[in-house]
Amino acid sequence: ALDARREASKAEFAAWAKTAAPSGQPQVDPAGLHLSAGFGEGQGASATVRLGEKDQVVKLTDKAKWVDGPHGGRAVETQGAACELPAAGDFEKDQPRTCAAWVKVPASESFGAIAARMDNDKNFRGWDFWMQRRQVGTHVIDAWPGNALKVVGAEQIPANQWVHDAVTYDGGAKASGVKIYYDGKPQATAVEADALTGSIRTSVPLKIGQRHNNQPFTGAIADLRIYQRVLSEIEIDALAGGSRFEQILATPVDKRSDAQTQELHTYWLQTQDKPYGQLQAELARLELELAKIPGPATTIAHVMQEKNSPAMAFVLYRGEYDKRRDQVSPDTPDVLPAFPEDYPRNRLGFARWLLLPDQPLTARVTVNRFWQEVFGTGIVKTAGDFGVMGQLPSHPELLDWLAVDFRESGWDVKRLFKQIVMSNTYRQSAVSTPEKIDKDPANRLLARGPRFRMDAEMVRDHALAASGLLVGRIGGPSVKPYQPPGVWEAIAMNVSNTRSYQRGAGDDLYRRSMYTFIKRMAPPASMDIFNAPNRETCTVQRERTDTPLQALVTLNDEQFVEAARHLAELALKTGGDSFDGRLQVISRRLLARDFRPAEKEIIQRSLDQLAKHYTENPDDAKKLIAVGESKADASLDGPTLAAWTMLCNQLMNLDEALNK
């Protein structure tokens, strides 16, 4: 309808454009001006602002001081709230608005609100005119971050100089309805949240210079205006002191460019054409009704909180939910230590009971799982069942000693793992004899060291560590390394904020696997193939399978091919010019030993074949060493690097490299 009105109004607009003179037209239509805080007084402890149709005097806080403003005027410099206006800015999400102000900020990376009506204590409900790292933007929030939108300018404003900033919001509750301007010029934007459906109304006052009780703005503010409509680009340019409007009108009609005509037409529609204004109001009403229609269900994480009254539970006849017998109350099994009378009968009390000195299970179960992590099998093989259906421990005295020592050391996990891996039991050779294998095939007597395929995370981390790519930094947010395309998109809802997988870059691609972002419905494909849990259910003991898909991952996955190339580069640059020297670098980093003569002969034949192939097919070599985000070392010969890359790839797939 808006496009149709634009088309139908061309004759009316053309008639107006022929007679319109620069001096006879208001560059910024005063319609919809909600708040104007010019801060032109330049002195005193108060300022006069215009709210709606009335002027009112507001008291300035001690955080505000007068400074020189833009174009010879005055401004307020603040490091927090300069003043508050309880009656201003009480907007709903469907109400369009424009926020504009002259702003001067220091060269800092600070965050703060130029103006805001936002309640931090209620999940940041409300809205703001925002500044972060010198990027201007806005939040419109029901509950952060799941029910909110946030848009900021992609570029920073200059530091220590006056810049006119403006943000328009069309009331459609979508990030696409937000536009940002610096000095009257539209800016590229970055969308950080776009899932607003609820109300943004809040009872806290509007504050100039910060949110309700946090995020103070540091800098100077002049001529702050808030309109209850979307200003046109011409109007925003005029607020910024531009002369685009006069330039267009001063240009003869027959010499105006198409872009100038379109811009002037938009200004005329938004400020002077009543039918267009009525259509805009109708569109806003319809968009509000549309927003009330329930969309696809989104995930809601409920906060765990104790109920005032305990939940009722009953013994049921034959397990049928509608045939109740006796009501029962929560309690611990009689065979275990009694629940202390002075403990609260809730989750806190239960946690304390689990750590009682005479509690026989907690420490035993914990150390058994850690033993299973290191040896592949727990002292009690059924790690998830210590009851009558589980297996008896292979070494009960050892389990008891480890449990008591773990508890008395203050539940020190690092100390326990250090004890285990430094023990003679763990450090003995995994080599066995036919007689031992015949008598103890599962190694339950621990007569030899453990040998089993590493977990999914260890397989990836070992490849990165051997190649020198692994980033050792500890802590920080989850990262998104390499993943085949389309994995998330295949199962995501249309409105999901994890519909598209945005791969990381730089160090994010080479961090430990424990930092990998996990989507439960679509876990990382390479780790899933190596039996990593999907996080949908608790997993006490992982499965360990051997499938052809696992070989395809370690042979072809981008992460592993790139790691092989880096290992090859290390060998070529640090192993000298000899085959033996280079191979020694690889074997010691990958297997922690040197290859035997018979093994070297096989490896040499393989390398010769690979070198011949890539010398004859240099395009194949270029494609191979281009795999991964990191760039191949340009100082190395391409076919040679490709041949050693494939050799490293083969060696990284040895059974010895993938098994402990």
XYZ file of C-alpha atoms in Angstrom:
660
model
C 0.000 0.000 0.000
C 2.855 2.394 0.781
C 4.486 1.676 -2.568
C 1.146 2.154 -4.307
C 0.646 5.529 -2.608
C 4.188 6.576 -3.571
C 3.381 5.767 -7.201
C -0.038 7.425 -7.121
C 1.293 10.609 -5.519
C 3.881 11.400 -8.183
C 1.726 14.072 -9.842
C 0.969 15.835 -6.527
C 4.617 15.661 -5.533
C 5.754 17.033 -8.910
C 3.429 20.020 -8.554
C 4.776 20.741 -5.056
C 8.412 20.265 -6.121
C 8.097 22.866 -8.907
C 7.106 25.622 -6.501
C 8.924 24.639 -3.315
C 11.644 27.097 -2.355
C 14.458 26.411 0.151
C 13.494 29.285 2.388
C 9.827 28.418 2.467
C 9.984 24.845 3.739
C 10.658 23.580 7.261
C 13.668 21.252 7.034
C 12.606 19.316 10.159
C 8.881 18.973 10.629
C 8.129 19.633 14.338
C 5.381 16.994 14.306
C 5.976 14.238 16.822
C 8.669 16.031 18.836
C 8.416 14.331 22.233
C 11.454 15.682 24.063
C 13.952 18.438 23.320
C 16.870 19.024 25.702
C 19.070 21.671 24.092
C 21.304 22.351 27.137
C 21.881 25.855 25.826
C 21.790 27.583 29.233
C 25.492 27.048 29.807
C 25.336 27.750 33.553
C 23.418 27.003 36.722
C 22.226 23.828 38.420
C 19.220 23.252 36.166
C 18.210 23.092 32.515
C 14.980 23.803 30.648
C 13.664 20.988 28.466
C 10.548 20.802 26.296
C 8.393 17.731 26.932
C 5.477 17.545 24.536
C 3.911 20.979 24.386
C 5.303 22.253 27.692
C 8.624 23.522 28.967
C 9.851 22.277 32.314
C 12.901 22.904 34.439
C 14.921 19.840 35.500
C 17.612 19.720 38.142
C 21.059 18.622 37.002
C 22.973 16.128 39.116
C 26.440 16.688 40.517
C 27.796 14.443 37.751
C 26.957 17.052 35.095
C 28.971 20.136 34.268
C 28.689 22.784 31.572
C 31.148 22.770 28.669
C 31.423 24.335 25.227
C 29.164 22.668 22.702
C 29.026 22.371 18.915
C 28.800 25.477 16.689
C 29.589 27.883 19.533
C 26.786 26.629 21.791
C 26.846 24.967 25.182
C 26.576 21.345 26.291
C 26.494 19.119 29.344
C 29.440 16.831 30.100
C 28.637 13.901 32.357
C 29.927 10.631 33.738
C 26.518 9.273 34.620
C 22.965 10.562 34.846
C 22.807 14.300 34.127
C 19.086 14.487 34.905
C 15.953 12.352 34.971
C 12.472 12.828 33.487
C 9.825 10.474 34.954
C 7.172 11.377 32.355
C 9.378 11.055 29.264
C 10.076 8.114 26.986
C 7.252 5.818 28.110
C 7.131 3.948 24.793
C 5.875 0.528 23.753
C 7.673 -1.645 21.220
C 5.189 -0.765 18.447
C 5.771 2.990 18.740
C 8.209 4.450 16.170
C 10.776 6.963 17.363
C 13.922 8.863 16.489
C 16.655 9.723 18.984
C 19.256 12.288 17.958
C 21.947 14.292 19.735
C 25.297 15.963 19.345
C 27.822 13.830 21.203
C 31.514 14.137 22.051
C 33.271 11.135 23.603
C 36.871 10.411 24.652
C 39.044 7.786 22.977
C 37.881 4.930 25.198
C 36.156 1.589 24.823
C 33.467 2.367 27.398
C 29.779 1.423 27.297
C 26.952 3.744 28.310
C 23.498 5.122 27.574
C 23.132 8.611 26.078
C 19.495 8.405 27.152
C 17.501 5.450 28.443
C 14.291 4.354 30.052
C 15.389 0.888 31.148
C 14.958 -1.158 34.324
C 18.101 -3.189 34.982
C 16.415 -5.125 37.796
C 13.752 -6.522 35.451
C 15.951 -8.127 32.817
C 16.768 -4.685 31.337
C 13.207 -4.028 30.200
C 12.889 -0.781 28.269
C 14.856 1.002 25.569
C 17.957 3.141 25.237
C 19.970 5.408 22.962
C 23.234 3.537 23.313
C 27.004 3.963 22.920
C 29.514 1.087 23.066
C 33.153 1.375 22.067
C 32.193 4.619 20.244
C 29.538 2.742 18.220
C 26.042 4.234 18.432
C 23.004 1.961 18.660
C 19.872 0.999 20.558
C 18.373 -1.750 22.692
C 14.621 -2.470 22.712
C 14.063 -5.091 25.390
C 11.382 -7.126 27.096
C 13.868 -9.527 28.748
C 17.539 -9.608 27.841
C 18.856 -11.449 25.897
C 16.122 -13.848 24.792
C 13.348 -11.328 24.099
C 15.063 -8.249 22.741
C 16.593 -6.504 19.776
C 19.907 -4.704 19.644
C 21.474 -2.881 16.708
C 24.695 -0.835 16.667
C 26.624 1.018 14.003
C 29.312 -1.059 12.361
C 31.854 1.788 12.548
C 33.117 3.925 15.427
C 32.549 7.655 15.657
C 35.689 9.833 15.912
C 36.965 10.536 19.411
C 37.213 13.986 20.998
C 35.119 15.802 18.420
C 31.455 16.669 18.082
C 29.446 14.158 16.033
C 25.712 14.230 15.407
C 24.283 10.752 16.107
C 20.764 9.580 15.308
C 18.887 6.288 15.612
C 15.462 5.643 14.085
C 13.172 2.732 14.982
C 10.017 2.051 12.973
C 8.045 0.241 15.696
C 8.013 -3.103 13.885
C 9.903 -4.967 16.655
C 12.521 -6.060 14.101
C 16.186 -5.152 13.797
C 15.573 -4.362 10.142
C 13.482 -1.388 11.302
C 16.477 0.338 12.926
C 18.660 2.833 11.054
C 21.717 4.656 12.379
C 23.226 7.944 11.200
C 26.533 9.709 11.926
C 26.596 13.393 10.949
C 23.463 12.894 8.867
C 24.862 9.966 6.853
C 23.333 6.454 7.015
C 25.658 3.822 8.487
C 26.074 0.087 8.052
C 24.714 -1.717 11.108
C 25.505 -4.830 13.137
C 22.571 -6.806 14.568
C 23.364 -8.347 17.956
C 19.841 -9.459 18.921
C 16.607 -9.741 16.948
C 13.960 -11.674 18.872
C 11.595 -9.112 20.402
C 8.009 -10.195 21.059
C 7.087 -8.890 24.533
C 6.266 -5.519 26.032
C 9.033 -2.992 26.793
C 7.013 -0.735 29.103
C 8.674 0.081 32.415
C 7.889 2.387 35.333
C 11.425 3.720 35.865
C 12.129 7.292 34.696
C 14.006 8.301 31.565
C 17.540 9.332 32.397
C 19.924 11.352 30.258
C 23.421 9.982 30.720
C 22.788 6.425 31.908
C 20.277 3.626 32.375
C 18.230 3.411 35.564
C 21.132 2.522 37.856
C 24.077 1.454 35.701
C 25.916 1.895 32.381
C 26.891 5.567 32.819
C 27.715 7.503 29.666
C 31.061 9.288 29.631
C 31.161 12.319 27.350
C 29.306 15.495 26.416
C 25.736 15.843 25.093
C 24.012 18.729 23.300
C 20.661 19.217 21.555
C 19.149 15.856 22.508
C 15.847 15.269 20.687
C 13.390 12.380 20.767
C 10.624 12.226 18.133
C 7.686 9.830 18.188
C 8.102 9.141 14.487
C 10.793 8.127 12.033
C 12.534 11.194 10.647
C 13.471 11.189 6.977
C 17.101 11.266 5.869
C 16.656 14.900 4.820
C 15.435 15.825 8.293
C 18.274 13.992 10.021
C 20.756 15.669 7.711
C 19.250 19.016 8.675
C 19.536 18.231 12.398
C 23.209 17.481 11.794
C 23.648 20.908 10.195
C 23.647 19.609 6.650
C 22.337 21.509 3.648
C 21.138 18.609 1.527
C 17.539 19.922 1.548
C 18.495 23.386 0.289
C 20.837 21.913 -2.299
C 18.104 19.736 -3.757
C 15.485 22.495 -3.819
C 17.994 24.968 -5.262
C 18.660 22.588 -8.145
C 16.259 23.086 -11.100
C 13.696 20.285 -11.354
C 14.932 19.130 -14.764
C 18.515 18.904 -13.495
C 17.876 16.915 -10.302
C 19.256 13.391 -10.266
C 16.942 10.416 -9.762
C 18.418 9.913 -6.295
C 17.704 13.533 -5.326
C 14.142 13.281 -6.633
C 13.525 10.055 -4.738
C 14.940 11.543 -1.522
C 12.802 14.676 -1.853
C 9.741 12.541 -2.648
C 10.321 10.492 0.544
C 10.594 13.706 2.568
C 7.334 15.009 1.084
C 5.505 11.721 1.743
C 6.665 11.517 5.368
C 6.054 15.131 6.303
C 3.266 16.515 4.120
C 1.196 13.727 2.527
C -1.720 12.817 4.863
C -2.767 9.600 3.032
C 0.788 8.277 3.343
C 0.823 9.096 7.069
C -2.476 7.264 7.539
C -1.097 4.211 5.738
C 1.993 4.240 7.956
C -0.197 4.322 11.059
C -2.301 1.448 9.724
C 0.828 -0.564 8.945
C 2.120 -0.069 12.498
C -1.241 -1.252 13.873
C -1.204 -4.385 11.698
C 2.393 -5.179 12.624
C 1.437 -4.939 16.296
C -1.438 -7.395 15.756
C 0.903 -9.711 13.873
C 3.387 -9.625 16.732
C 0.628 -10.833 19.085
C 0.079 -13.998 17.043
C 2.068 -16.836 18.644
C 4.943 -17.963 16.460
C 6.909 -21.202 16.568
C 7.798 -22.237 20.068
C 11.174 -21.069 21.287
C 13.273 -22.602 24.013
C 12.744 -21.204 27.508
C 15.171 -22.035 30.303
C 13.303 -22.027 33.613
C 15.135 -20.791 36.680
C 15.253 -23.429 39.420
C 13.590 -22.112 42.553
C 12.243 -23.923 45.572
C 8.445 -24.030 45.825
C 6.801 -22.778 48.986
C 5.029 -26.110 49.412
C 6.585 -29.509 48.652
C 5.365 -31.402 45.606
C 3.031 -34.324 46.324
C 3.990 -37.837 45.270
C 2.066 -41.098 45.575
C 2.568 -44.819 45.262
C 0.494 -45.842 42.245
C -1.489 -49.019 41.574
C 0.412 -50.828 38.826
C 2.065 -47.531 37.921
C -1.147 -45.950 36.595
C -0.960 -42.212 37.212
C -4.657 -41.768 38.012
C -4.806 -44.626 40.568
C -3.081 -43.335 43.644
C -2.290 -45.211 46.822
C -0.339 -43.797 49.765
C 1.234 -40.359 49.678
C 5.013 -40.452 50.186
C 7.602 -37.839 51.138
C 11.181 -37.415 49.917
C 13.782 -39.367 51.867
C 17.063 -41.180 51.443
C 17.416 -45.004 51.277
C 17.599 -46.722 54.680
C 20.769 -48.606 53.726
C 22.641 -45.280 53.501
C 23.422 -42.866 56.371
C 20.373 -41.253 57.922
C 19.389 -37.790 56.761
C 20.266 -35.378 59.628
C 17.242 -33.839 61.326
C 18.719 -30.337 61.213
C 19.274 -30.416 57.450
C 16.650 -28.707 55.249
C 14.755 -31.213 53.112
C 15.593 -29.565 49.829
C 18.402 -29.604 47.294
C 20.788 -27.830 49.686
C 20.185 -30.392 52.395
C 20.579 -33.239 49.924
C 23.933 -31.807 48.731
C 25.178 -31.627 52.326
C 24.047 -35.194 52.953
C 26.008 -36.399 49.920
C 29.198 -34.986 51.465
C 28.770 -36.458 54.966
C 31.960 -38.170 56.229
C 30.143 -41.518 56.553
C 28.542 -41.261 53.082
C 29.898 -44.406 51.343
C 29.013 -43.604 47.730
C 29.946 -40.057 46.728
C 33.735 -40.334 46.918
C 33.816 -43.914 45.592
C 31.640 -43.134 42.579
C 33.645 -40.004 41.787
C 37.115 -41.568 41.931
C 35.841 -44.566 39.960
C 34.740 -42.279 37.112
C 38.091 -40.517 37.126
C 39.838 -43.903 37.042
C 37.632 -44.832 34.092
C 38.663 -41.630 32.306
C 42.335 -42.537 32.600
C 42.263 -46.350 32.241
C 39.227 -46.757 29.979
C 37.450 -48.980 32.517
C 36.604 -48.185 36.127
C 37.620 -50.230 39.150
C 33.878 -50.887 39.222
C 33.185 -51.617 35.555
C 29.525 -50.538 35.803
C 30.330 -46.912 36.596
C 26.655 -45.970 36.586
C 25.496 -48.783 38.869
C 27.063 -49.474 42.269
C 24.010 -51.463 43.344
C 23.173 -55.163 43.339
C 22.879 -55.187 39.532
C 26.366 -53.735 39.093
C 29.697 -55.536 39.033
C 31.920 -55.879 42.065
C 35.118 -53.803 42.122
C 38.231 -55.476 40.748
C 40.334 -53.903 43.533
C 38.019 -52.952 46.437
C 40.837 -51.904 48.803
C 42.283 -49.584 46.149
C 38.854 -48.017 45.541
C 38.380 -47.429 49.276
C 41.831 -45.919 49.691
C 41.424 -43.575 46.723
C 37.986 -42.465 47.947
C 39.162 -41.687 51.480
C 42.305 -39.938 50.259
C 40.273 -37.879 47.783
C 37.819 -36.801 50.464
C 40.498 -35.979 53.046
C 42.496 -33.949 50.494
C 39.552 -31.557 50.228
C 38.124 -33.159 47.066
C 41.213 -32.029 45.120
C 40.579 -33.302 41.572
C 43.928 -32.177 40.148
C 45.802 -33.986 42.927
C 43.871 -37.196 42.289
C 44.577 -37.204 38.552
C 48.248 -36.490 39.251
C 48.379 -39.465 41.621
C 46.845 -41.773 39.040
C 48.938 -40.796 36.006
C 52.182 -40.829 38.019
C 51.513 -44.297 39.437
C 53.495 -47.346 38.281
C 50.204 -48.947 37.283
C 49.474 -46.282 34.694
C 53.053 -45.818 33.512
C 53.735 -49.475 32.742
C 53.885 -50.647 29.142
C 50.721 -51.618 27.299
C 52.619 -54.434 25.592
C 51.375 -57.835 26.688
C 51.980 -61.537 26.127
C 49.633 -64.186 24.724
C 49.512 -65.784 28.161
C 48.404 -62.555 29.881
C 45.846 -61.833 27.189
C 44.464 -65.358 27.540
C 44.148 -65.103 31.326
C 43.058 -61.456 31.521
C 41.822 -60.172 28.130
C 40.071 -57.107 29.644
C 43.123 -56.188 31.780
C 41.032 -56.148 34.927
C 44.113 -57.184 36.936
C 46.023 -54.150 35.607
C 49.063 -56.215 34.654
C 49.730 -53.865 31.725
C 49.109 -50.240 30.889
C 45.793 -49.072 29.418
C 45.254 -49.045 25.670
C 42.083 -47.695 24.073
C 41.043 -45.158 21.438
C 41.102 -41.624 22.751
C 37.888 -39.678 23.273
C 36.665 -37.391 20.491
C 38.018 -34.226 22.094
C 41.419 -35.828 22.692
C 41.716 -37.004 19.078
C 41.245 -33.441 17.813
C 43.367 -31.817 20.523
C 46.208 -34.298 19.966
C 46.332 -33.424 16.256
C 46.391 -29.694 17.059
C 49.027 -30.110 19.777
C 51.325 -32.239 17.605
C 51.131 -29.668 14.814
C 51.761 -26.698 17.094
C 48.370 -25.166 16.328
C 46.710 -25.748 19.714
C 45.969 -22.494 21.560
C 46.826 -22.953 25.233
C 44.790 -20.039 26.588
C 42.506 -21.032 29.460
C 38.959 -19.711 29.907
C 36.725 -17.530 27.799
C 33.528 -18.033 25.804
C 32.727 -20.988 23.573
C 34.156 -21.022 20.047
C 32.990 -22.379 16.695
C 35.716 -24.274 14.827
C 35.456 -25.919 11.407
C 32.191 -27.731 10.684
C 30.603 -29.062 7.471
C 28.013 -26.657 5.981
C 24.293 -27.142 6.581
C 24.473 -29.116 9.849
C 22.632 -26.525 11.932
C 20.349 -25.326 9.159
C 18.971 -28.832 8.585
C 17.289 -29.021 11.999
C 16.840 -25.388 13.119
C 13.537 -23.546 13.498
C 13.030 -20.502 11.308
C 13.247 -18.131 14.272
C 16.116 -19.907 16.028
C 19.122 -17.787 16.962
C 21.308 -20.814 16.178
C 19.936 -21.443 12.719
C 23.141 -20.501 10.917
C 26.590 -21.655 11.966
C 28.970 -18.697 11.875
C 32.434 -20.243 11.907
C 35.030 -18.563 14.089
C 38.368 -17.218 12.933
C 41.960 -17.019 14.149
C 42.596 -18.605 17.545
C 38.968 -19.695 17.813
C 39.643 -22.439 15.263
C 42.449 -23.983 17.313
C 41.293 -23.855 20.923
C 40.846 -26.981 23.027
C 37.757 -28.983 22.162
C 36.287 -28.363 25.609
C 35.568 -24.788 24.440
C 33.634 -25.881 21.338
C 30.085 -24.503 21.161
C 27.639 -27.411 21.467
C 24.166 -27.349 19.935
C 22.330 -30.308 21.456
C 20.243 -31.097 18.390
C 23.269 -30.814 16.085
C 26.539 -31.500 17.934
C 29.866 -31.022 16.120
C 29.842 -33.643 13.381
C 33.441 -34.794 13.719
C 33.132 -35.323 17.475
C 29.745 -36.997 17.119
C 31.330 -39.581 14.812
C 33.873 -40.322 17.554
C 31.057 -41.038 20.051
C 31.045 -37.713 21.881
C 27.797 -37.300 23.893
C 25.164 -35.001 22.413
C 24.358 -33.322 25.788
C 20.688 -34.361 25.586
C 21.111 -37.040 28.265
C 23.568 -37.633 31.088
C 26.345 -39.992 29.953
C 28.236 -41.867 32.643
C 30.241 -44.038 30.244
C 30.909 -43.248 26.591
C 30.630 -45.801 23.863
C 33.781 -46.524 21.870
C 33.181 -47.717 18.338
C 35.471 -48.159 15.353
C 33.832 -47.186 12.065
C 35.002 -46.163 8.571
C 33.497 -42.709 9.158
C 36.095 -42.054 11.850
C 38.893 -42.686 9.364
C 37.230 -40.335 6.898
C 37.231 -37.603 9.572
C 40.916 -37.881 10.429
C 41.887 -38.220 6.759
C 39.687 -35.543 5.178
C 38.359 -33.132 7.815
C 39.654 -29.585 7.290
C 40.907 -29.403 10.874
C 43.066 -32.523 10.514
C 44.393 -31.729 7.013
C 45.436 -28.256 8.187
C 47.099 -29.766 11.271
C 48.991 -32.213 9.032
C 50.259 -29.306 6.907
C 51.504 -27.416 9.960
C 53.256 -30.528 11.258
C 54.874 -30.913 7.829
C 56.018 -27.275 7.907
C 57.604 -27.837 11.321
C 59.434 -30.891 10.013
C 60.699 -29.101 6.911
C 61.857 -26.006 8.825
C 63.348 -27.632 11.939
C 64.345 -31.101 10.804
C 67.153 -30.113 8.501
C 67.530 -31.351 4.919
C 67.610 -35.081 5.652
C 64.671 -37.457 5.549
C 65.635 -38.952 8.919
C 65.829 -35.562 10.625
C 62.451 -34.447 9.363
C 60.819 -37.775 10.198
C 62.230 -37.627 13.711
C 60.504 -34.262 14.310
C 57.200 -35.787 13.221
C 57.511 -39.039 15.152
C 58.521 -37.425 18.415
C 55.732 -34.840 18.290
C 53.151 -37.387 17.193
C 54.153 -40.653 18.894
C 56.800 -39.613 21.442
C 59.273 -42.121 19.956
C 61.495 -42.645 16.905
C 60.463 -44.885 14.032
C 62.239 -48.217 13.661
C 64.306 -48.923 10.501
C 61.647 -51.197 9.000
C 59.021 -48.508 9.530
C 61.246 -45.867 7.953
C 61.543 -47.909 4.772
C 57.766 -48.033 4.360
C 57.434 -44.313 5.096
C 60.213 -43.461 2.625
C 58.439 -45.362 -0.182
C 55.195 -43.569 0.591
C 56.918 -40.162 0.562
C 58.598 -40.893 -2.775
C 55.251 -41.767 -4.351
C 53.624 -38.626 -2.947
C 56.486 -36.376 -4.064
C 56.300 -37.795 -7.589
C 52.534 -37.228 -7.758
C 52.602 -33.617 -6.540
C 55.608 -32.711 -8.673
C 53.699 -33.907 -11.739
C 50.437 -32.312 -10.540
C 51.303 -28.908 -9.004
C 47.647 -27.784 -9.063
C 46.773 -30.626 -6.706
C 49.579 -29.500 -4.427
C 48.231 -25.931 -4.363
C 44.749 -27.129 -3.491
C 46.029 -29.347 -0.682
C 48.211 -26.774 1.063
C 45.434 -24.154 0.774
C 43.123 -26.163 3.069
C 42.315 -24.286 6.294
C 42.214 -20.635 7.281
C 45.947 -20.372 8.003
C 48.213 -19.680 5.061
C 50.915 -22.100 3.925
C 54.520 -20.975 4.383
C 55.360 -19.328 1.057
C 59.073 -19.963 1.566
C 58.591 -23.720 1.198
C 58.339 -25.521 -2.127
C 54.661 -26.284 -2.821
C 54.916 -29.894 -4.113
C 57.405 -30.781 -1.348
C 55.134 -29.335 1.344
C 52.136 -31.131 -0.160
C 53.979 -34.490 -0.152
C 55.042 -34.117 3.487
C 51.519 -32.926 4.387
C 50.000 -36.131 3.056
C 52.693 -38.155 4.788
C 51.862 -36.466 8.111
C 48.184 -37.086 7.425
C 48.916 -40.806 7.023
C 51.010 -40.942 10.189
C 48.371 -39.074 12.185
C 45.986 -41.898 11.283
C 48.183 -44.643 12.705
C 46.499 -46.784 15.318
C 49.261 -45.743 17.687
C 48.451 -42.054 17.158
C 44.731 -42.458 17.862
C 45.024 -44.806 20.844
C 46.424 -44.240 24.307
